[in-house]
Amino acid sequence: MRVEYFANGSDECPLILLYGADPGDAITLSEALHTLAKPGATRVAVHNLPGFSSVAECRLFASHSEVDRGVTMIQSPNEFECFLRAESWENIVGLLEPFCDSERMPGMSFQYLDESGDIRLLISTERAW
């Protein structure tokens, strides 16, 4: 799965797009984000997960927070962190379920995972939304 930042180019921008058609990558992401809903969890480097690669050195960290702040740029131009509550991470795990089963996601499909910050977070089976 690729991790790419789009600063502009559509009305939905800025956004970070996680894309790829391998359900195994979606499962890896789901399992990693599920840990953020558990006590003591702090941070996941999404771009370093097995099967993931950065486009233009885009780095995305997912962190447990007491409030939903969403995705923010922590270092220009391509380093970001998504701060969400445990309940919000659990919600995202639920949104990822269809991407974990290729039979449930025929063709091009996408889903907004978080829109609480200035930068949206999306997942897609292709480099499109």
JSON list of C-alpha atoms in Angstrom, two decimals:
[
{"chain": "A", "resi": 1, "resn": "MET", "atom": "CA", "xyz": [0.00, 0.00, 0.00]},
{"chain": "A", "resi": 2, "resn": "ARG", "atom": "CA", "xyz": [1.27, 3.48, -0.81]},
{"chain": "A", "resi": 3, "resn": "VAL", "atom": "CA", "xyz": [1.10, 6.58, 1.39]},
{"chain": "A", "resi": 4, "resn": "GLU", "atom": "CA", "xyz": [0.84, 9.82, -0.59]},
{"chain": "A", "resi": 5, "resn": "TYR", "atom": "CA", "xyz": [0.12, 13.45, 0.26]},
{"chain": "A", "resi": 6, "resn": "PHE", "atom": "CA", "xyz": [-1.92, 15.64, -2.08]},
{"chain": "A", "resi": 7, "resn": "ALA", "atom": "CA", "xyz": [-1.61, 19.33, -1.17]},
{"chain": "A", "resi": 8, "resn": "ASN", "atom": "CA", "xyz": [-3.96, 20.41, -3.95]},
{"chain": "A", "resi": 9, "resn": "GLY", "atom": "CA", "xyz": [-5.57, 19.23, -7.14]},
{"chain": "A", "resi": 10, "resn": "SER", "atom": "CA", "xyz": [-9.16, 18.68, -6.03]},
{"chain": "A", "resi": 11, "resn": "ASP", "atom": "CA", "xyz": [-11.78, 20.16, -3.70]},
{"chain": "A", "resi": 12, "resn": "GLU", "atom": "CA", "xyz": [-10.98, 17.42, -1.14]},
{"chain": "A", "resi": 13, "resn": "CYS", "atom": "CA", "xyz": [-7.35, 18.50, -0.79]},
{"chain": "A", "resi": 14, "resn": "PRO", "atom": "CA", "xyz": [-5.26, 18.63, 1.23]},
{"chain": "A", "resi": 15, "resn": "LEU", "atom": "CA", "xyz": [-5.41, 14.91, 1.88]},
{"chain": "A", "resi": 16, "resn": "ILE", "atom": "CA", "xyz": [-3.34, 11.82, 2.56]},
{"chain": "A", "resi": 17, "resn": "LEU", "atom": "CA", "xyz": [-4.27, 8.86, 0.41]},
{"chain": "A", "resi": 18, "resn": "LEU", "atom": "CA", "xyz": [-3.49, 5.29, 1.41]},
{"chain": "A", "resi": 19, "resn": "TYR", "atom": "CA", "xyz": [-3.93, 3.18, -1.70]},
{"chain": "A", "resi": 20, "resn": "GLY", "atom": "CA", "xyz": [-3.48, -0.33, -2.99]},
{"chain": "A", "resi": 21, "resn": "ALA", "atom": "CA", "xyz": [-5.58, -3.35, -3.86]},
{"chain": "A", "resi": 22, "resn": "ASP", "atom": "CA", "xyz": [-3.91, -5.94, -1.60]},
{"chain": "A", "resi": 23, "resn": "PRO", "atom": "CA", "xyz": [-6.33, -6.90, 1.20]},
{"chain": "A", "resi": 24, "resn": "GLY", "atom": "CA", "xyz": [-3.33, -8.09, 3.23]},
{"chain": "A", "resi": 25, "resn": "ASP", "atom": "CA", "xyz": [-2.12, -4.50, 3.48]},
{"chain": "A", "resi": 26, "resn": "ALA", "atom": "CA", "xyz": [-5.53, -3.37, 4.70]},
{"chain": "A", "resi": 27, "resn": "ILE", "atom": "CA", "xyz": [-5.44, -6.12, 7.34]},
{"chain": "A", "resi": 28, "resn": "THR", "atom": "CA", "xyz": [-1.97, -4.98, 8.44]},
{"chain": "A", "resi": 29, "resn": "LEU", "atom": "CA", "xyz": [-3.23, -1.39, 8.73]},
{"chain": "A", "resi": 30, "resn": "SER", "atom": "CA", "xyz": [-6.36, -2.45, 10.60]},
{"chain": "A", "resi": 31, "resn": "GLU", "atom": "CA", "xyz": [-4.39, -4.50, 13.12]},
{"chain": "A", "resi": 32, "resn": "ALA", "atom": "CA", "xyz": [-1.89, -1.69, 13.69]},
{"chain": "A", "resi": 33, "resn": "LEU", "atom": "CA", "xyz": [-4.57, 0.96, 14.19]},
{"chain": "A", "resi": 34, "resn": "HIS", "atom": "CA", "xyz": [-6.56, -1.35, 16.46]},
{"chain": "A", "resi": 35, "resn": "THR", "atom": "CA", "xyz": [-3.64, -1.21, 18.92]},
{"chain": "A", "resi": 36, "resn": "LEU", "atom": "CA", "xyz": [-4.26, 2.54, 19.32]},
{"chain": "A", "resi": 37, "resn": "ALA", "atom": "CA", "xyz": [-7.62, 1.80, 20.88]},
{"chain": "A", "resi": 38, "resn": "LYS", "atom": "CA", "xyz": [-6.01, -0.16, 23.70]},
{"chain": "A", "resi": 39, "resn": "PRO", "atom": "CA", "xyz": [-4.62, 1.26, 26.96]},
{"chain": "A", "resi": 40, "resn": "GLY", "atom": "CA", "xyz": [-0.95, 2.20, 26.81]},
{"chain": "A", "resi": 41, "resn": "ALA", "atom": "CA", "xyz": [-0.81, 2.49, 23.01]},
{"chain": "A", "resi": 42, "resn": "THR", "atom": "CA", "xyz": [0.82, 5.61, 21.74]},
{"chain": "A", "resi": 43, "resn": "ARG", "atom": "CA", "xyz": [1.99, 5.73, 18.12]},
{"chain": "A", "resi": 44, "resn": "VAL", "atom": "CA", "xyz": [2.16, 3.75, 14.86]},
{"chain": "A", "resi": 45, "resn": "ALA", "atom": "CA", "xyz": [4.39, 4.66, 11.90]},
{"chain": "A", "resi": 46, "resn": "VAL", "atom": "CA", "xyz": [1.96, 3.83, 9.10]},
{"chain": "A", "resi": 47, "resn": "HIS", "atom": "CA", "xyz": [4.53, 4.40, 6.34]},
{"chain": "A", "resi": 48, "resn": "ASN", "atom": "CA", "xyz": [6.81, 1.75, 7.95]},
{"chain": "A", "resi": 49, "resn": "LEU", "atom": "CA", "xyz": [4.21, -1.02, 8.19]},
{"chain": "A", "resi": 50, "resn": "PRO", "atom": "CA", "xyz": [5.04, -4.20, 6.22]},
{"chain": "A", "resi": 51, "resn": "GLY", "atom": "CA", "xyz": [3.83, -3.81, 2.64]},
{"chain": "A", "resi": 52, "resn": "PHE", "atom": "CA", "xyz": [3.63, 0.00, 2.85]},
{"chain": "A", "resi": 53, "resn": "SER", "atom": "CA", "xyz": [5.77, 2.52, 0.98]},
{"chain": "A", "resi": 54, "resn": "SER", "atom": "CA", "xyz": [5.96, 6.29, 0.89]},
{"chain": "A", "resi": 55, "resn": "VAL", "atom": "CA", "xyz": [5.46, 8.38, -2.22]},
{"chain": "A", "resi": 56, "resn": "ALA", "atom": "CA", "xyz": [7.75, 11.45, -2.23]},
{"chain": "A", "resi": 57, "resn": "GLU", "atom": "CA", "xyz": [8.90, 10.52, 1.29]},
{"chain": "A", "resi": 58, "resn": "CYS", "atom": "CA", "xyz": [5.43, 11.02, 2.78]},
{"chain": "A", "resi": 59, "resn": "ARG", "atom": "CA", "xyz": [5.46, 9.86, 6.39]},
{"chain": "A", "resi": 60, "resn": "LEU", "atom": "CA", "xyz": [2.30, 9.30, 8.39]},
{"chain": "A", "resi": 61, "resn": "PHE", "atom": "CA", "xyz": [2.14, 8.58, 12.11]},
{"chain": "A", "resi": 62, "resn": "ALA", "atom": "CA", "xyz": [-1.06, 7.54, 13.87]},
{"chain": "A", "resi": 63, "resn": "SER", "atom": "CA", "xyz": [-1.31, 8.45, 17.55]},
{"chain": "A", "resi": 64, "resn": "HIS", "atom": "CA", "xyz": [-3.63, 7.92, 20.48]},
{"chain": "A", "resi": 65, "resn": "SER", "atom": "CA", "xyz": [-4.98, 11.22, 21.83]},
{"chain": "A", "resi": 66, "resn": "GLU", "atom": "CA", "xyz": [-7.54, 12.37, 24.37]},
{"chain": "A", "resi": 67, "resn": "VAL", "atom": "CA", "xyz": [-9.26, 14.50, 21.68]},
{"chain": "A", "resi": 68, "resn": "ASP", "atom": "CA", "xyz": [-9.79, 14.05, 17.95]},
{"chain": "A", "resi": 69, "resn": "ARG", "atom": "CA", "xyz": [-7.44, 16.50, 16.23]},
{"chain": "A", "resi": 70, "resn": "GLY", "atom": "CA", "xyz": [-7.20, 14.59, 12.97]},
{"chain": "A", "resi": 71, "resn": "VAL", "atom": "CA", "xyz": [-4.26, 14.83, 10.59]},
{"chain": "A", "resi": 72, "resn": "THR", "atom": "CA", "xyz": [-1.80, 17.68, 11.00]},
{"chain": "A", "resi": 73, "resn": "MET", "atom": "CA", "xyz": [1.51, 18.43, 9.32]},
{"chain": "A", "resi": 74, "resn": "ILE", "atom": "CA", "xyz": [4.27, 18.04, 11.89]},
{"chain": "A", "resi": 75, "resn": "GLN", "atom": "CA", "xyz": [7.19, 18.73, 9.57]},
{"chain": "A", "resi": 76, "resn": "SER", "atom": "CA", "xyz": [7.01, 20.34, 6.16]},
{"chain": "A", "resi": 77, "resn": "PRO", "atom": "CA", "xyz": [6.52, 19.19, 3.50]},
{"chain": "A", "resi": 78, "resn": "ASN", "atom": "CA", "xyz": [5.69, 15.50, 3.99]},
{"chain": "A", "resi": 79, "resn": "GLU", "atom": "CA", "xyz": [5.52, 14.44, 7.63]},
{"chain": "A", "resi": 80, "resn": "PHE", "atom": "CA", "xyz": [2.10, 14.09, 9.26]},
{"chain": "A", "resi": 81, "resn": "GLU", "atom": "CA", "xyz": [0.47, 12.80, 12.41]},
{"chain": "A", "resi": 82, "resn": "CYS", "atom": "CA", "xyz": [-3.14, 11.77, 12.95]},
{"chain": "A", "resi": 83, "resn": "PHE", "atom": "CA", "xyz": [-4.27, 12.27, 16.56]},
{"chain": "A", "resi": 84, "resn": "LEU", "atom": "CA", "xyz": [-7.51, 10.46, 17.47]},
{"chain": "A", "resi": 85, "resn": "ARG", "atom": "CA", "xyz": [-9.28, 9.04, 20.51]},
{"chain": "A", "resi": 86, "resn": "ALA", "atom": "CA", "xyz": [-9.49, 5.27, 21.06]},
{"chain": "A", "resi": 87, "resn": "GLU", "atom": "CA", "xyz": [-13.13, 5.27, 19.96]},
{"chain": "A", "resi": 88, "resn": "SER", "atom": "CA", "xyz": [-12.25, 6.99, 16.70]},
{"chain": "A", "resi": 89, "resn": "TRP", "atom": "CA", "xyz": [-9.50, 4.47, 15.96]},
{"chain": "A", "resi": 90, "resn": "GLU", "atom": "CA", "xyz": [-12.04, 1.68, 16.55]},
{"chain": "A", "resi": 91, "resn": "ASN", "atom": "CA", "xyz": [-14.40, 3.38, 14.10]},
{"chain": "A", "resi": 92, "resn": "ILE", "atom": "CA", "xyz": [-11.62, 3.49, 11.47]},
{"chain": "A", "resi": 93, "resn": "VAL", "atom": "CA", "xyz": [-10.92, -0.21, 12.01]},
{"chain": "A", "resi": 94, "resn": "GLY", "atom": "CA", "xyz": [-14.58, -0.80, 11.17]},
{"chain": "A", "resi": 95, "resn": "LEU", "atom": "CA", "xyz": [-14.34, 1.35, 8.04]},
{"chain": "A", "resi": 96, "resn": "LEU", "atom": "CA", "xyz": [-11.35, -0.73, 6.91]},
{"chain": "A", "resi": 97, "resn": "GLU", "atom": "CA", "xyz": [-13.23, -4.05, 7.06]},
{"chain": "A", "resi": 98, "resn": "PRO", "atom": "CA", "xyz": [-14.40, -4.07, 3.41]},
{"chain": "A", "resi": 99, "resn": "PHE", "atom": "CA", "xyz": [-10.83, -3.36, 2.23]},
{"chain": "A", "resi": 100, "resn": "CYS", "atom": "CA", "xyz": [-9.64, -6.46, 4.10]},
{"chain": "A", "resi": 101, "resn": "ASP", "atom": "CA", "xyz": [-11.71, -8.73, 1.84]},
{"chain": "A", "resi": 102, "resn": "SER", "atom": "CA", "xyz": [-11.15, -8.47, -1.93]},
{"chain": "A", "resi": 103, "resn": "GLU", "atom": "CA", "xyz": [-14.55, -10.05, -2.63]},
{"chain": "A", "resi": 104, "resn": "ARG", "atom": "CA", "xyz": [-16.28, -7.15, -0.86]},
{"chain": "A", "resi": 105, "resn": "MET", "atom": "CA", "xyz": [-14.32, -4.51, -2.80]},
{"chain": "A", "resi": 106, "resn": "PRO", "atom": "CA", "xyz": [-14.65, -5.21, -6.53]},
{"chain": "A", "resi": 107, "resn": "GLY", "atom": "CA", "xyz": [-13.17, -2.53, -8.76]},
{"chain": "A", "resi": 108, "resn": "MET", "atom": "CA", "xyz": [-12.17, 0.91, -7.55]},
{"chain": "A", "resi": 109, "resn": "SER", "atom": "CA", "xyz": [-13.42, 1.76, -4.05]},
{"chain": "A", "resi": 110, "resn": "PHE", "atom": "CA", "xyz": [-12.48, 4.43, -1.53]},
{"chain": "A", "resi": 111, "resn": "GLN", "atom": "CA", "xyz": [-13.44, 5.53, 1.96]},
{"chain": "A", "resi": 112, "resn": "TYR", "atom": "CA", "xyz": [-12.82, 8.66, 4.00]},
{"chain": "A", "resi": 113, "resn": "LEU", "atom": "CA", "xyz": [-11.22, 7.50, 7.26]},
{"chain": "A", "resi": 114, "resn": "ASP", "atom": "CA", "xyz": [-10.96, 10.85, 9.04]},
{"chain": "A", "resi": 115, "resn": "GLU", "atom": "CA", "xyz": [-12.04, 14.41, 8.27]},
{"chain": "A", "resi": 116, "resn": "SER", "atom": "CA", "xyz": [-11.66, 15.97, 11.73]},
{"chain": "A", "resi": 117, "resn": "GLY", "atom": "CA", "xyz": [-8.47, 17.89, 10.94]},
{"chain": "A", "resi": 118, "resn": "ASP", "atom": "CA", "xyz": [-7.38, 20.25, 8.20]},
{"chain": "A", "resi": 119, "resn": "ILE", "atom": "CA", "xyz": [-6.02, 17.31, 6.17]},
{"chain": "A", "resi": 120, "resn": "ARG", "atom": "CA", "xyz": [-8.34, 14.47, 5.20]},
{"chain": "A", "resi": 121, "resn": "LEU", "atom": "CA", "xyz": [-7.32, 10.81, 5.45]},
{"chain": "A", "resi": 122, "resn": "LEU", "atom": "CA", "xyz": [-8.59, 8.39, 2.79]},
{"chain": "A", "resi": 123, "resn": "ILE", "atom": "CA", "xyz": [-8.07, 4.79, 1.75]},
{"chain": "A", "resi": 124, "resn": "SER", "atom": "CA", "xyz": [-8.57, 3.60, -1.81]},
{"chain": "A", "resi": 125, "resn": "THR", "atom": "CA", "xyz": [-7.96, 0.51, -3.89]},
{"chain": "A", "resi": 126, "resn": "GLU", "atom": "CA", "xyz": [-6.38, 2.77, -6.55]},
{"chain": "A", "resi": 127, "resn": "ARG", "atom": "CA", "xyz": [-4.60, 6.13, -6.78]},
{"chain": "A", "resi": 128, "resn": "ALA", "atom": "CA", "xyz": [-7.98, 7.81, -7.13]},
{"chain": "A", "resi": 129, "resn": "TRP", "atom": "CA", "xyz": [-10.98, 8.79, -5.05]}
]
